[in-house]
Amino acid sequence: DAGVIQSPRHEVTEMGQEVTLRCKPISGHNSLFWYRQTMMRGLELLIYFNNNVPIDDSGMPEDRFSAKMPNASFSTLKIQPSEPRDSAVYFCASSLEHRDYGYTFGSGTRLTVV
Amino acid sequence: GENVEQHPSTLSVQEGDSAVIKCTYSDSASNYFPWYKQELGKGPQLIIDIRSNVGEKKDQRIAVTLNKTAKHFSLHITETQPEDSAVYFCAARYDGNEKLTFGTGTRLTIIP
């Protein structure tokens, strides 16, 4: 298996632009998580899906952030409009519900908003 | 909700010595405790985990211990090597909850 695949690896955008981050989970995994990592706040859970349904989005910072999972093999995290404080590394992770081997993380997307 | 505290935030040890990282959790219902290693430019990777029905688990040079009464668990790395340098995260969750709560991370540096 290729693991969790995220794209792009790096994204530099201007303030006010729309940014879309993409994730392909491991085939067969039915839970998907979006995390944001910064030096100040560490790993923050933004939202997670189970069987393509959003279960907990309490970590989504504000209405500028939205996430979708149209099918079991694809998810997007969108920021519109982007702001400099959104600069961070965004990770996607997937897991198989009720299995104790934790999450498998992707390599992340480093977002820089200038 | 669950709260996980991790100490120390940074740790430097001589190559060959042992390293210990400690975490405490707040929710007594938590029963699954994984540890992740994050190397520069990569996502966190699961290295070892433990469930609350055991007190210790080993895998070669790494081990995890769990004290349910005190609600703390620790990662032990013996005979440290330069490739052990990374950021380590502990986490906790309970059955039925897919969310992992992560600690704040420990940056481990192995001094050659």
PDB file of C-alpha atoms in Angstrom:
ATOM      1  CA  ASP A   1       0.000   0.000   0.000  1.00  0.00           C
ATOM      2  CA  ALA A   2       1.286   3.488  -0.789  1.00  0.00           C
ATOM      3  CA  GLY A   3       0.145   4.824   2.542  1.00  0.00           C
ATOM      4  CA  VAL A   4      -1.799   8.036   3.060  1.00  0.00           C
ATOM      5  CA  ILE A   5      -1.150  10.356   0.152  1.00  0.00           C
ATOM      6  CA  GLN A   6      -1.380  14.105   0.497  1.00  0.00           C
ATOM      7  CA  SER A   7      -1.032  16.791  -2.124  1.00  0.00           C
ATOM      8  CA  PRO A   8       0.476  19.204  -2.630  1.00  0.00           C
ATOM      9  CA  ARG A   9       3.560  18.785  -0.423  1.00  0.00           C
ATOM     10  CA  HIS A  10       4.131  22.524  -0.351  1.00  0.00           C
ATOM     11  CA  GLU A  11       1.782  25.387  -1.065  1.00  0.00           C
ATOM     12  CA  VAL A  12       2.584  29.081  -1.052  1.00  0.00           C
ATOM     13  CA  THR A  13      -0.328  31.404  -1.581  1.00  0.00           C
ATOM     14  CA  GLU A  14      -1.242  35.012  -1.115  1.00  0.00           C
ATOM     15  CA  MET A  15      -3.552  36.167   1.627  1.00  0.00           C
ATOM     16  CA  GLY A  16      -7.155  36.067   0.508  1.00  0.00           C
ATOM     17  CA  GLN A  17      -6.703  33.223  -1.947  1.00  0.00           C
ATOM     18  CA  GLU A  18      -8.490  29.913  -1.748  1.00  0.00           C
ATOM     19  CA  VAL A  19      -6.402  26.892  -0.815  1.00  0.00           C
ATOM     20  CA  THR A  20      -7.399  23.255  -1.269  1.00  0.00           C
ATOM     21  CA  LEU A  21      -5.489  20.426   0.339  1.00  0.00           C
ATOM     22  CA  ARG A  22      -6.080  16.854  -0.761  1.00  0.00           C
ATOM     23  CA  CYS A  23      -5.841  13.474   0.884  1.00  0.00           C
ATOM     24  CA  LYS A  24      -6.160   9.884  -0.226  1.00  0.00           C
ATOM     25  CA  PRO A  25      -6.473   7.516   2.755  1.00  0.00           C
ATOM     26  CA  ILE A  26      -5.262   3.945   2.896  1.00  0.00           C
ATOM     27  CA  SER A  27      -7.603   1.651   1.027  1.00  0.00           C
ATOM     28  CA  GLY A  28      -9.983  -0.049   3.453  1.00  0.00           C
ATOM     29  CA  HIS A  29      -9.565   2.508   6.228  1.00  0.00           C
ATOM     30  CA  ASN A  30     -12.878   4.045   7.211  1.00  0.00           C
ATOM     31  CA  SER A  31     -11.798   6.874   9.506  1.00  0.00           C
ATOM     32  CA  LEU A  32     -10.018   9.982   8.248  1.00  0.00           C
ATOM     33  CA  PHE A  33      -8.560  12.831  10.271  1.00  0.00           C
ATOM     34  CA  TRP A  34      -7.248  16.276   9.398  1.00  0.00           C
ATOM     35  CA  TYR A  35      -4.631  17.745  11.745  1.00  0.00           C
ATOM     36  CA  ARG A  36      -2.807  21.048  11.793  1.00  0.00           C
ATOM     37  CA  GLN A  37       0.677  21.298  13.289  1.00  0.00           C
ATOM     38  CA  THR A  38       2.340  24.495  14.447  1.00  0.00           C
ATOM     39  CA  MET A  39       5.170  25.200  16.850  1.00  0.00           C
ATOM     40  CA  MET A  40       2.864  27.096  19.170  1.00  0.00           C
ATOM     41  CA  ARG A  41      -0.104  24.730  19.273  1.00  0.00           C
ATOM     42  CA  GLY A  42       1.355  21.350  18.382  1.00  0.00           C
ATOM     43  CA  LEU A  43      -0.938  18.818  16.705  1.00  0.00           C
ATOM     44  CA  GLU A  44      -4.528  20.043  16.558  1.00  0.00           C
ATOM     45  CA  LEU A  45      -7.372  17.873  15.317  1.00  0.00           C
ATOM     46  CA  LEU A  46      -9.471  19.899  12.904  1.00  0.00           C
ATOM     47  CA  ILE A  47     -12.086  17.375  11.818  1.00  0.00           C
ATOM     48  CA  TYR A  48     -12.596  13.678  11.451  1.00  0.00           C
ATOM     49  CA  PHE A  49     -14.786  11.513   9.264  1.00  0.00           C
ATOM     50  CA  ASN A  50     -16.086   8.021   9.787  1.00  0.00           C
ATOM     51  CA  ASN A  51     -17.458   6.184   6.764  1.00  0.00           C
ATOM     52  CA  ASN A  52     -17.283   9.485   4.839  1.00  0.00           C
ATOM     53  CA  VAL A  53     -19.495  11.283   7.365  1.00  0.00           C
ATOM     54  CA  PRO A  54     -18.101  14.199   9.409  1.00  0.00           C
ATOM     55  CA  ILE A  55     -18.259  13.150  13.051  1.00  0.00           C
ATOM     56  CA  ASP A  56     -16.489  15.930  14.900  1.00  0.00           C
ATOM     57  CA  ASP A  57     -15.576  19.294  13.415  1.00  0.00           C
ATOM     58  CA  SER A  58     -15.175  21.127  16.691  1.00  0.00           C
ATOM     59  CA  GLY A  59     -11.542  21.800  15.907  1.00  0.00           C
ATOM     60  CA  MET A  60     -12.210  23.688  12.691  1.00  0.00           C
ATOM     61  CA  PRO A  61     -10.997  27.198  13.481  1.00  0.00           C
ATOM     62  CA  GLU A  62     -13.731  29.184  11.792  1.00  0.00           C
ATOM     63  CA  ASP A  63     -16.025  29.349   8.826  1.00  0.00           C
ATOM     64  CA  ARG A  64     -13.118  29.912   6.491  1.00  0.00           C
ATOM     65  CA  PHE A  65     -12.250  26.233   6.873  1.00  0.00           C
ATOM     66  CA  SER A  66     -14.312  23.467   5.322  1.00  0.00           C
ATOM     67  CA  ALA A  67     -13.705  19.776   4.685  1.00  0.00           C
ATOM     68  CA  LYS A  68     -15.384  17.202   2.526  1.00  0.00           C
ATOM     69  CA  MET A  69     -15.135  13.497   1.960  1.00  0.00           C
ATOM     70  CA  PRO A  70     -17.171  12.677  -1.152  1.00  0.00           C
ATOM     71  CA  ASN A  71     -16.070   9.039  -1.164  1.00  0.00           C
ATOM     72  CA  ALA A  72     -13.977   6.561   0.776  1.00  0.00           C
ATOM     73  CA  SER A  73     -10.802   7.338  -1.148  1.00  0.00           C
ATOM     74  CA  PHE A  74     -10.664  11.125  -1.179  1.00  0.00           C
ATOM     75  CA  SER A  75     -10.952  14.098   1.129  1.00  0.00           C
ATOM     76  CA  THR A  76     -10.297  17.814   0.815  1.00  0.00           C
ATOM     77  CA  LEU A  77      -9.636  20.587   3.278  1.00  0.00           C
ATOM     78  CA  LYS A  78     -10.373  24.042   1.931  1.00  0.00           C
ATOM     79  CA  ILE A  79      -9.452  27.428   3.335  1.00  0.00           C
ATOM     80  CA  GLN A  80     -11.211  30.423   1.843  1.00  0.00           C
ATOM     81  CA  PRO A  81     -10.052  33.127   2.217  1.00  0.00           C
ATOM     82  CA  SER A  82      -6.608  32.195   3.507  1.00  0.00           C
ATOM     83  CA  GLU A  83      -4.777  34.292   6.085  1.00  0.00           C
ATOM     84  CA  PRO A  84      -1.106  34.374   7.192  1.00  0.00           C
ATOM     85  CA  ARG A  85      -2.045  32.760  10.524  1.00  0.00           C
ATOM     86  CA  ASP A  86      -3.177  29.681   8.601  1.00  0.00           C
ATOM     87  CA  SER A  87       0.463  28.947   7.777  1.00  0.00           C
ATOM     88  CA  ALA A  88       1.194  25.503   9.190  1.00  0.00           C
ATOM     89  CA  VAL A  89       1.733  21.891   8.230  1.00  0.00           C
ATOM     90  CA  TYR A  90      -1.535  20.093   7.600  1.00  0.00           C
ATOM     91  CA  PHE A  91      -1.628  16.340   8.059  1.00  0.00           C
ATOM     92  CA  CYS A  92      -4.178  13.832   6.978  1.00  0.00           C
ATOM     93  CA  ALA A  93      -4.349  10.471   8.769  1.00  0.00           C
ATOM     94  CA  SER A  94      -6.501   7.401   8.358  1.00  0.00           C
ATOM     95  CA  SER A  95      -7.357   4.377  10.451  1.00  0.00           C
ATOM     96  CA  LEU A  96      -9.588   1.337  10.536  1.00  0.00           C
ATOM     97  CA  GLU A  97     -12.296   1.818  13.120  1.00  0.00           C
ATOM     98  CA  HIS A  98     -11.982  -0.260  16.272  1.00  0.00           C
ATOM     99  CA  ARG A  99      -8.493  -1.466  15.392  1.00  0.00           C
ATOM    100  CA  ASP A 100      -5.686  -0.699  17.780  1.00  0.00           C
ATOM    101  CA  TYR A 101      -2.899   0.193  15.502  1.00  0.00           C
ATOM    102  CA  GLY A 102      -3.412   3.916  15.717  1.00  0.00           C
ATOM    103  CA  TYR A 103      -3.378   6.218  12.787  1.00  0.00           C
ATOM    104  CA  THR A 104      -1.289   6.250   9.650  1.00  0.00           C
ATOM    105  CA  PHE A 105      -0.281   9.780   8.797  1.00  0.00           C
ATOM    106  CA  GLY A 106       0.495  11.257   5.424  1.00  0.00           C
ATOM    107  CA  SER A 107       3.623  13.294   4.794  1.00  0.00           C
ATOM    108  CA  GLY A 108       1.743  16.560   5.229  1.00  0.00           C
ATOM    109  CA  THR A 109       1.224  19.757   3.267  1.00  0.00           C
ATOM    110  CA  ARG A 110       3.305  22.741   4.315  1.00  0.00           C
ATOM    111  CA  LEU A 111       1.140  25.798   3.739  1.00  0.00           C
ATOM    112  CA  THR A 112       2.598  29.284   3.674  1.00  0.00           C
ATOM    113  CA  VAL A 113       0.248  32.236   3.321  1.00  0.00           C
ATOM    114  CA  VAL A 114       2.033  35.494   2.515  1.00  0.00           C
TER     115      VAL A 114
ATOM    116  CA  GLY B   1     -12.443  15.721  27.358  1.00  0.00           C
ATOM    117  CA  GLU B   2      -9.108  13.988  27.538  1.00  0.00           C
ATOM    118  CA  ASN B   3      -5.989  16.003  28.305  1.00  0.00           C
ATOM    119  CA  VAL B   4      -2.493  14.585  27.769  1.00  0.00           C
ATOM    120  CA  GLU B   5       0.581  16.248  29.225  1.00  0.00           C
ATOM    121  CA  GLN B   6       4.068  15.307  28.040  1.00  0.00           C
ATOM    122  CA  HIS B   7       7.484  15.969  29.563  1.00  0.00           C
ATOM    123  CA  PRO B   8      10.138  17.002  28.899  1.00  0.00           C
ATOM    124  CA  SER B   9       9.679  19.198  25.856  1.00  0.00           C
ATOM    125  CA  THR B  10      13.320  18.736  24.884  1.00  0.00           C
ATOM    126  CA  LEU B  11      15.790  16.022  25.823  1.00  0.00           C
ATOM    127  CA  SER B  12      19.432  15.534  24.907  1.00  0.00           C
ATOM    128  CA  VAL B  13      21.255  12.306  25.685  1.00  0.00           C
ATOM    129  CA  GLN B  14      24.633  10.876  24.824  1.00  0.00           C
ATOM    130  CA  GLU B  15      24.647   8.166  22.213  1.00  0.00           C
ATOM    131  CA  GLY B  16      24.352   4.809  23.918  1.00  0.00           C
ATOM    132  CA  ASP B  17      22.546   6.171  26.969  1.00  0.00           C
ATOM    133  CA  SER B  18      18.844   5.707  27.693  1.00  0.00           C
ATOM    134  CA  ALA B  19      16.051   8.228  27.143  1.00  0.00           C
ATOM    135  CA  VAL B  20      12.747   8.400  29.000  1.00  0.00           C
ATOM    136  CA  ILE B  21       9.725  10.469  28.019  1.00  0.00           C
ATOM    137  CA  LYS B  22       6.718  10.708  30.309  1.00  0.00           C
ATOM    138  CA  CYS B  23       3.037  11.425  29.732  1.00  0.00           C
ATOM    139  CA  THR B  24       0.025  11.795  31.990  1.00  0.00           C
ATOM    140  CA  TYR B  25      -3.603  11.589  30.970  1.00  0.00           C
ATOM    141  CA  SER B  26      -6.752  12.837  32.645  1.00  0.00           C
ATOM    142  CA  ASP B  27      -9.571  10.531  31.506  1.00  0.00           C
ATOM    143  CA  SER B  28      -9.587   7.271  33.435  1.00  0.00           C
ATOM    144  CA  ALA B  29     -11.645   5.717  30.619  1.00  0.00           C
ATOM    145  CA  SER B  30      -8.682   5.943  28.233  1.00  0.00           C
ATOM    146  CA  ASN B  31      -7.349   2.502  27.468  1.00  0.00           C
ATOM    147  CA  TYR B  32      -5.168   2.784  24.374  1.00  0.00           C
ATOM    148  CA  PHE B  33      -1.844   4.632  24.368  1.00  0.00           C
ATOM    149  CA  PRO B  34       0.257   4.888  21.208  1.00  0.00           C
ATOM    150  CA  TRP B  35       3.604   6.602  20.723  1.00  0.00           C
ATOM    151  CA  TYR B  36       4.595   8.348  17.504  1.00  0.00           C
ATOM    152  CA  LYS B  37       7.975   9.391  16.128  1.00  0.00           C
ATOM    153  CA  GLN B  38       8.170  12.344  13.779  1.00  0.00           C
ATOM    154  CA  GLU B  39      11.300  12.897  11.751  1.00  0.00           C
ATOM    155  CA  LEU B  40      12.034  16.173  10.038  1.00  0.00           C
ATOM    156  CA  GLY B  41       9.750  16.804   7.086  1.00  0.00           C
ATOM    157  CA  LYS B  42       7.651  13.701   7.689  1.00  0.00           C
ATOM    158  CA  GLY B  43       4.390  12.795   9.304  1.00  0.00           C
ATOM    159  CA  PRO B  44       4.250  11.115  12.719  1.00  0.00           C
ATOM    160  CA  GLN B  45       4.817   7.365  12.570  1.00  0.00           C
ATOM    161  CA  LEU B  46       3.506   4.856  15.094  1.00  0.00           C
ATOM    162  CA  ILE B  47       6.403   3.135  16.868  1.00  0.00           C
ATOM    163  CA  ILE B  48       4.781   1.322  19.769  1.00  0.00           C
ATOM    164  CA  ASP B  49       1.469   1.204  21.607  1.00  0.00           C
ATOM    165  CA  ILE B  50      -0.021  -0.297  24.737  1.00  0.00           C
ATOM    166  CA  ARG B  51      -3.466  -1.119  26.000  1.00  0.00           C
ATOM    167  CA  SER B  52      -4.535  -0.687  29.588  1.00  0.00           C
ATOM    168  CA  ASN B  53      -4.704  -4.404  30.293  1.00  0.00           C
ATOM    169  CA  VAL B  54      -0.898  -4.663  30.290  1.00  0.00           C
ATOM    170  CA  GLY B  55       1.707  -2.785  32.258  1.00  0.00           C
ATOM    171  CA  GLU B  56       4.656  -2.970  29.889  1.00  0.00           C
ATOM    172  CA  LYS B  57       5.436  -3.704  26.271  1.00  0.00           C
ATOM    173  CA  LYS B  58       8.809  -3.993  24.580  1.00  0.00           C
ATOM    174  CA  ASP B  59       9.994  -3.931  20.997  1.00  0.00           C
ATOM    175  CA  GLN B  60      13.755  -4.242  20.676  1.00  0.00           C
ATOM    176  CA  ARG B  61      15.254  -1.031  22.093  1.00  0.00           C
ATOM    177  CA  ILE B  62      11.968   0.688  22.890  1.00  0.00           C
ATOM    178  CA  ALA B  63       9.517  -0.042  25.648  1.00  0.00           C
ATOM    179  CA  VAL B  64       6.408   1.556  27.048  1.00  0.00           C
ATOM    180  CA  THR B  65       5.189   1.298  30.628  1.00  0.00           C
ATOM    181  CA  LEU B  66       1.732   2.150  31.919  1.00  0.00           C
ATOM    182  CA  ASN B  67       0.540   2.961  35.422  1.00  0.00           C
ATOM    183  CA  LYS B  68      -3.254   3.052  35.326  1.00  0.00           C
ATOM    184  CA  THR B  69      -3.615   4.086  38.937  1.00  0.00           C
ATOM    185  CA  ALA B  70      -1.430   7.133  38.497  1.00  0.00           C
ATOM    186  CA  LYS B  71      -2.655   7.684  34.928  1.00  0.00           C
ATOM    187  CA  HIS B  72       0.758   7.974  33.417  1.00  0.00           C
ATOM    188  CA  PHE B  73       2.761   6.153  30.796  1.00  0.00           C
ATOM    189  CA  SER B  74       6.333   6.402  29.636  1.00  0.00           C
ATOM    190  CA  LEU B  75       8.491   5.669  26.605  1.00  0.00           C
ATOM    191  CA  HIS B  76      11.911   4.175  27.218  1.00  0.00           C
ATOM    192  CA  ILE B  77      14.600   4.039  24.550  1.00  0.00           C
ATOM    193  CA  THR B  78      17.752   2.134  25.426  1.00  0.00           C
ATOM    194  CA  GLU B  79      21.144   2.193  23.709  1.00  0.00           C
ATOM    195  CA  THR B  80      20.190   5.345  21.855  1.00  0.00           C
ATOM    196  CA  GLN B  81      21.502   5.925  18.358  1.00  0.00           C
ATOM    197  CA  PRO B  82      21.711   9.059  16.173  1.00  0.00           C
ATOM    198  CA  GLU B  83      18.705   7.906  14.150  1.00  0.00           C
ATOM    199  CA  ASP B  84      16.590   8.104  17.300  1.00  0.00           C
ATOM    200  CA  SER B  85      16.794  11.898  17.078  1.00  0.00           C
ATOM    201  CA  ALA B  86      13.254  13.076  16.328  1.00  0.00           C
ATOM    202  CA  VAL B  87      10.140  14.494  17.945  1.00  0.00           C
ATOM    203  CA  TYR B  88       8.131  11.950  19.930  1.00  0.00           C
ATOM    204  CA  PHE B  89       4.423  12.248  20.704  1.00  0.00           C
ATOM    205  CA  CYS B  90       2.330  10.289  23.139  1.00  0.00           C
ATOM    206  CA  ALA B  91      -1.424   9.957  22.727  1.00  0.00           C
ATOM    207  CA  ALA B  92      -4.477   8.467  24.410  1.00  0.00           C
ATOM    208  CA  ARG B  93      -8.013   7.423  23.599  1.00  0.00           C
ATOM    209  CA  TYR B  94     -10.755   5.115  24.878  1.00  0.00           C
ATOM    210  CA  ASP B  95     -12.744   2.390  23.172  1.00  0.00           C
ATOM    211  CA  GLY B  96     -15.526   3.728  21.023  1.00  0.00           C
ATOM    212  CA  ASN B  97     -13.767   7.033  20.500  1.00  0.00           C
ATOM    213  CA  GLU B  98     -11.764   7.278  17.297  1.00  0.00           C
ATOM    214  CA  LYS B  99     -10.110  10.532  18.354  1.00  0.00           C
ATOM    215  CA  LEU B 100      -6.582  10.420  19.675  1.00  0.00           C
ATOM    216  CA  THR B 101      -5.548  13.172  22.050  1.00  0.00           C
ATOM    217  CA  PHE B 102      -1.867  13.972  21.563  1.00  0.00           C
ATOM    218  CA  GLY B 103       0.732  15.283  23.949  1.00  0.00           C
ATOM    219  CA  THR B 104       2.743  18.362  23.026  1.00  0.00           C
ATOM    220  CA  GLY B 105       5.797  16.434  21.870  1.00  0.00           C
ATOM    221  CA  THR B 106       9.391  15.873  23.010  1.00  0.00           C
ATOM    222  CA  ARG B 107      12.305  16.805  20.813  1.00  0.00           C
ATOM    223  CA  LEU B 108      14.948  14.147  21.432  1.00  0.00           C
ATOM    224  CA  THR B 109      18.515  14.841  20.359  1.00  0.00           C
ATOM    225  CA  ILE B 110      21.150  12.126  20.488  1.00  0.00           C
ATOM    226  CA  ILE B 111      24.632  13.537  20.944  1.00  0.00           C
ATOM    227  CA  PRO B 112      27.289  11.482  19.112  1.00  0.00           C
TER     228      PRO B 112
END
